[in-house]
Coordinates of C-alpha atoms in Angstrom, one line a residue:
R1 CA 25.3 22.8 17.2
D2 CA 26.8 25.2 14.7
E3 CA 29.9 23.8 14.7
V4 CA 28.5 20.9 12.9
N5 CA 26.1 22.6 10.4
H6 CA 28.1 24.1 8.0
V7 CA 24.8 25.3 6.2
A8 CA 21.7 27.1 7.2
C9 CA 18.7 28.9 5.8
K10 CA 15.4 30.4 7.0
L11 CA 12.2 29.5 5.3
K12 CA 9.8 32.4 4.9
V13 CA 6.1 31.4 4.4
E14 CA 3.0 33.5 3.7
V15 CA 0.0 31.6 3.9
P16 CA -3.1 32.7 2.1
S17 CA -6.7 32.8 3.6
D18 CA -7.6 29.8 1.5
Y19 CA -4.9 27.5 2.4
P20 CA -4.4 24.6 2.0
D21 CA -6.5 24.6 -1.2
A22 CA -4.2 27.5 -2.2
L23 CA -0.2 27.2 -2.3
P24 CA 1.8 29.1 0.4
V25 CA 4.0 32.0 -0.9
M26 CA 7.6 30.8 0.1
D27 CA 11.1 32.4 0.2
V28 CA 14.5 31.1 1.3
E29 CA 17.0 33.3 3.2
I30 CA 20.5 31.9 3.3
L31 CA 21.9 32.0 6.8
K32 CA 25.4 30.7 6.2
G33 CA 27.4 28.4 3.7
L34 CA 25.0 28.5 0.9
S35 CA 25.1 30.1 -2.5
E36 CA 22.3 31.7 -4.7
E37 CA 22.2 28.6 -6.9
H38 CA 21.5 26.9 -3.7
R39 CA 18.9 29.1 -2.6
E40 CA 17.2 28.4 -6.0
K41 CA 17.3 24.9 -5.4
I42 CA 15.9 24.7 -2.0
L43 CA 13.1 27.2 -3.2
T44 CA 12.3 24.8 -5.8
I45 CA 12.4 21.7 -3.5
A46 CA 10.0 23.8 -1.4
N47 CA 7.5 24.5 -4.1
E48 CA 7.6 21.0 -5.4
E49 CA 6.8 19.7 -1.9
A50 CA 3.8 22.3 -1.5
E51 CA 2.4 21.3 -4.8
A52 CA 2.5 17.5 -3.9
Y53 CA 0.5 18.3 -0.8
M54 CA -1.8 20.6 -2.4
G55 CA -5.5 20.6 -0.7
M56 CA -3.6 19.4 2.6
P57 CA -1.2 21.2 5.1
A58 CA 2.0 21.3 3.5
V59 CA 4.3 23.4 5.6
Y60 CA 5.9 20.6 7.7
A61 CA 6.3 18.4 5.0
V62 CA 8.2 21.5 3.0
C63 CA 10.3 22.0 6.1
E64 CA 11.2 18.2 6.3
A65 CA 12.2 18.2 2.6
I66 CA 14.3 21.3 3.1
R67 CA 15.9 20.0 6.4
T68 CA 16.8 16.7 4.4
W69 CA 18.3 18.4 1.6
L70 CA 20.6 20.6 4.2
G71 CA 21.4 17.4 5.9
D72 CA 22.6 15.9 2.7
N73 CA 24.4 18.8 1.5
N74 CA 25.8 19.9 5.3
V75 CA 29.4 20.4 3.7
K76 CA 31.8 23.2 4.7
G77 CA 32.5 25.9 1.7
L78 CA 29.4 25.6 -0.3
D79 CA 29.3 29.3 -0.6
D80 CA 32.6 29.5 -2.2
I81 CA 31.5 30.4 -5.5
S82 CA 35.2 30.0 -7.2
M83 CA 35.5 28.2 -10.3
H84 CA 37.4 25.4 -8.4
A85 CA 35.1 25.0 -5.8
Q86 CA 32.0 24.6 -8.3
M87 CA 33.9 22.0 -10.2
M88 CA 35.0 20.1 -7.1
R89 CA 31.1 20.1 -5.9
K90 CA 30.0 19.0 -9.6
Q91 CA 32.4 16.2 -9.3
A92 CA 31.2 15.3 -5.4
E93 CA 27.5 15.4 -7.1
A94 CA 28.5 13.2 -9.8
E95 CA 30.1 10.5 -7.4
Q96 CA 26.8 10.8 -5.2
S97 CA 24.8 10.1 -8.1
K98 CA 26.9 7.3 -9.1
I99 CA 26.7 5.8 -5.9
Q100 CA 23.0 6.3 -5.8
A101 CA 22.6 4.5 -9.3
Q102 CA 25.0 1.6 -8.2
Q103 CA 22.6 1.4 -4.9
K104 CA 19.8 1.3 -7.1
F105 CA 21.0 -1.3 -9.4
E106 CA 22.0 -3.5 -6.5
A107 CA 18.4 -3.1 -5.0
Q108 CA 17.2 -4.4 -8.6
K109 CA 19.5 -7.1 -8.8
V110 CA 18.5 -8.6 -5.4
T111 CA 14.9 -8.2 -6.7
E112 CA 15.6 -10.1 -9.7
E113 CA 17.2 -13.0 -7.7
L114 CA 14.1 -14.1 -6.1
T115 CA 13.3 -17.6 -6.5
Q116 CA 10.3 -18.8 -8.5
A117 CA 8.3 -19.6 -5.1
E118 CA 9.2 -16.0 -3.9
K119 CA 8.0 -14.3 -7.2
E120 CA 4.7 -16.2 -7.1
E121 CA 4.0 -15.3 -3.3
L122 CA 4.7 -11.7 -4.4
E123 CA 2.5 -11.9 -7.2
V124 CA -0.4 -13.5 -4.8
R125 CA 0.2 -10.8 -2.7
K126 CA 0.0 -7.9 -5.1
R127 CA -3.2 -9.3 -6.4
R128 CA -4.7 -9.6 -3.1
A129 CA -3.4 -5.7 -2.3
E130 CA -4.9 -4.7 -5.9
G131 CA -8.1 -6.9 -5.8
T132 CA -10.0 -8.4 -8.7
P133 CA -11.5 -5.4 -11.1
C134 CA -14.9 -5.2 -11.1
N135 CA -16.0 -5.4 -14.6
K136 CA -19.0 -7.1 -16.6
E137 CA -16.8 -10.2 -17.5
N138 CA -15.5 -11.0 -14.1
F139 CA -19.0 -10.2 -12.5
E140 CA -20.5 -12.5 -14.9
A141 CA -18.0 -15.3 -14.4
W142 CA -18.3 -14.8 -10.5
K143 CA -22.2 -14.8 -10.7
A144 CA -22.1 -18.1 -12.8
K145 CA -19.8 -19.7 -10.4
F146 CA -21.8 -18.5 -7.5
E147 CA -25.4 -19.6 -9.0
A148 CA -23.8 -22.9 -9.9
E149 CA -22.6 -23.4 -6.2
M150 CA -25.9 -22.4 -4.6
A151 CA -27.9 -24.9 -6.9
E152 CA -25.7 -27.6 -5.8
K153 CA -26.1 -26.6 -2.1
A154 CA -30.0 -26.7 -2.7
I155 CA -29.9 -30.1 -4.3
E156 CA -27.7 -31.5 -1.5
E157 CA -30.1 -29.9 1.1
E158 CA -33.1 -31.2 -0.8
N159 CA -31.3 -34.9 -0.6
A160 CA -30.6 -34.4 2.8
R161 CA -34.2 -33.6 3.6
T162 CA -35.5 -36.6 1.5
M163 CA -33.2 -38.8 3.4
K164 CA -34.3 -37.6 6.8
D165 CA -38.0 -37.7 5.6
R166 CA -37.7 -41.3 4.6
S167 CA -35.7 -42.3 7.8
N168 CA -38.5 -40.7 9.8
I169 CA -41.4 -42.4 7.7
K170 CA -39.7 -45.9 8.3
K171 CA -39.3 -45.0 11.9
K172 CA -42.7 -44.0 12.2
N173 CA -44.0 -47.1 10.5
K174 CA -42.0 -49.3 12.5
S175 CA -43.3 -47.5 15.8
N176 CA -47.0 -47.9 14.4
T177 CA -46.1 -51.5 13.7
T178 CA -44.8 -52.1 17.1
T179 CA -47.5 -50.5 18.7
L180 CA -50.2 -52.6 16.6
E181 CA -48.5 -55.8 17.6
D182 CA -48.3 -54.8 21.0
E183 CA -52.1 -54.0 21.3
M184 CA -52.9 -57.4 19.8
E185 CA -51.0 -59.1 22.3
D186 CA -52.8 -57.1 25.3
R187 CA -56.0 -58.0 23.7
L188 CA -55.1 -61.8 23.8
T189 CA -53.4 -61.7 27.2
G190 CA -56.0 -59.3 28.8

């Protein structure tokens, strides 16, 4: 595994008693392939990551951030501090930066090429995710709409009840009439 790893470092962490509410004290020891400048860069990455996770356990996240940086910078000769090597590294970093900027531009370009329907769908999803902010105006609008719906529903229910009552009265009258007629017939025949 050492044949493919051109860079290596050791992270030393002192965890205070009130961790994770306090930041751990960290130091980086270069094992191979890196210069002092890289050690400082790695230490900066470690401290930034720890600060981002303040109040939560952060050592694993710090290690992952360093591991990612080491993977991205796993190049032979990073410990060469000659002027030529430094210029070559800066040129390679500039090229890498240019490639990343181009990729970012392409990603934005793809986003801009969305159709109108896709943009509307994206907006709907965004609104659903964010929700409607609850403020006085929104609440009053919702309340007025809700009360109007409830009043309409109450009127519909009252109309339905009235219609049902009328229907029941008609049926009752009809059944009473039939019974009275039947009774008269029974008297005449019986």
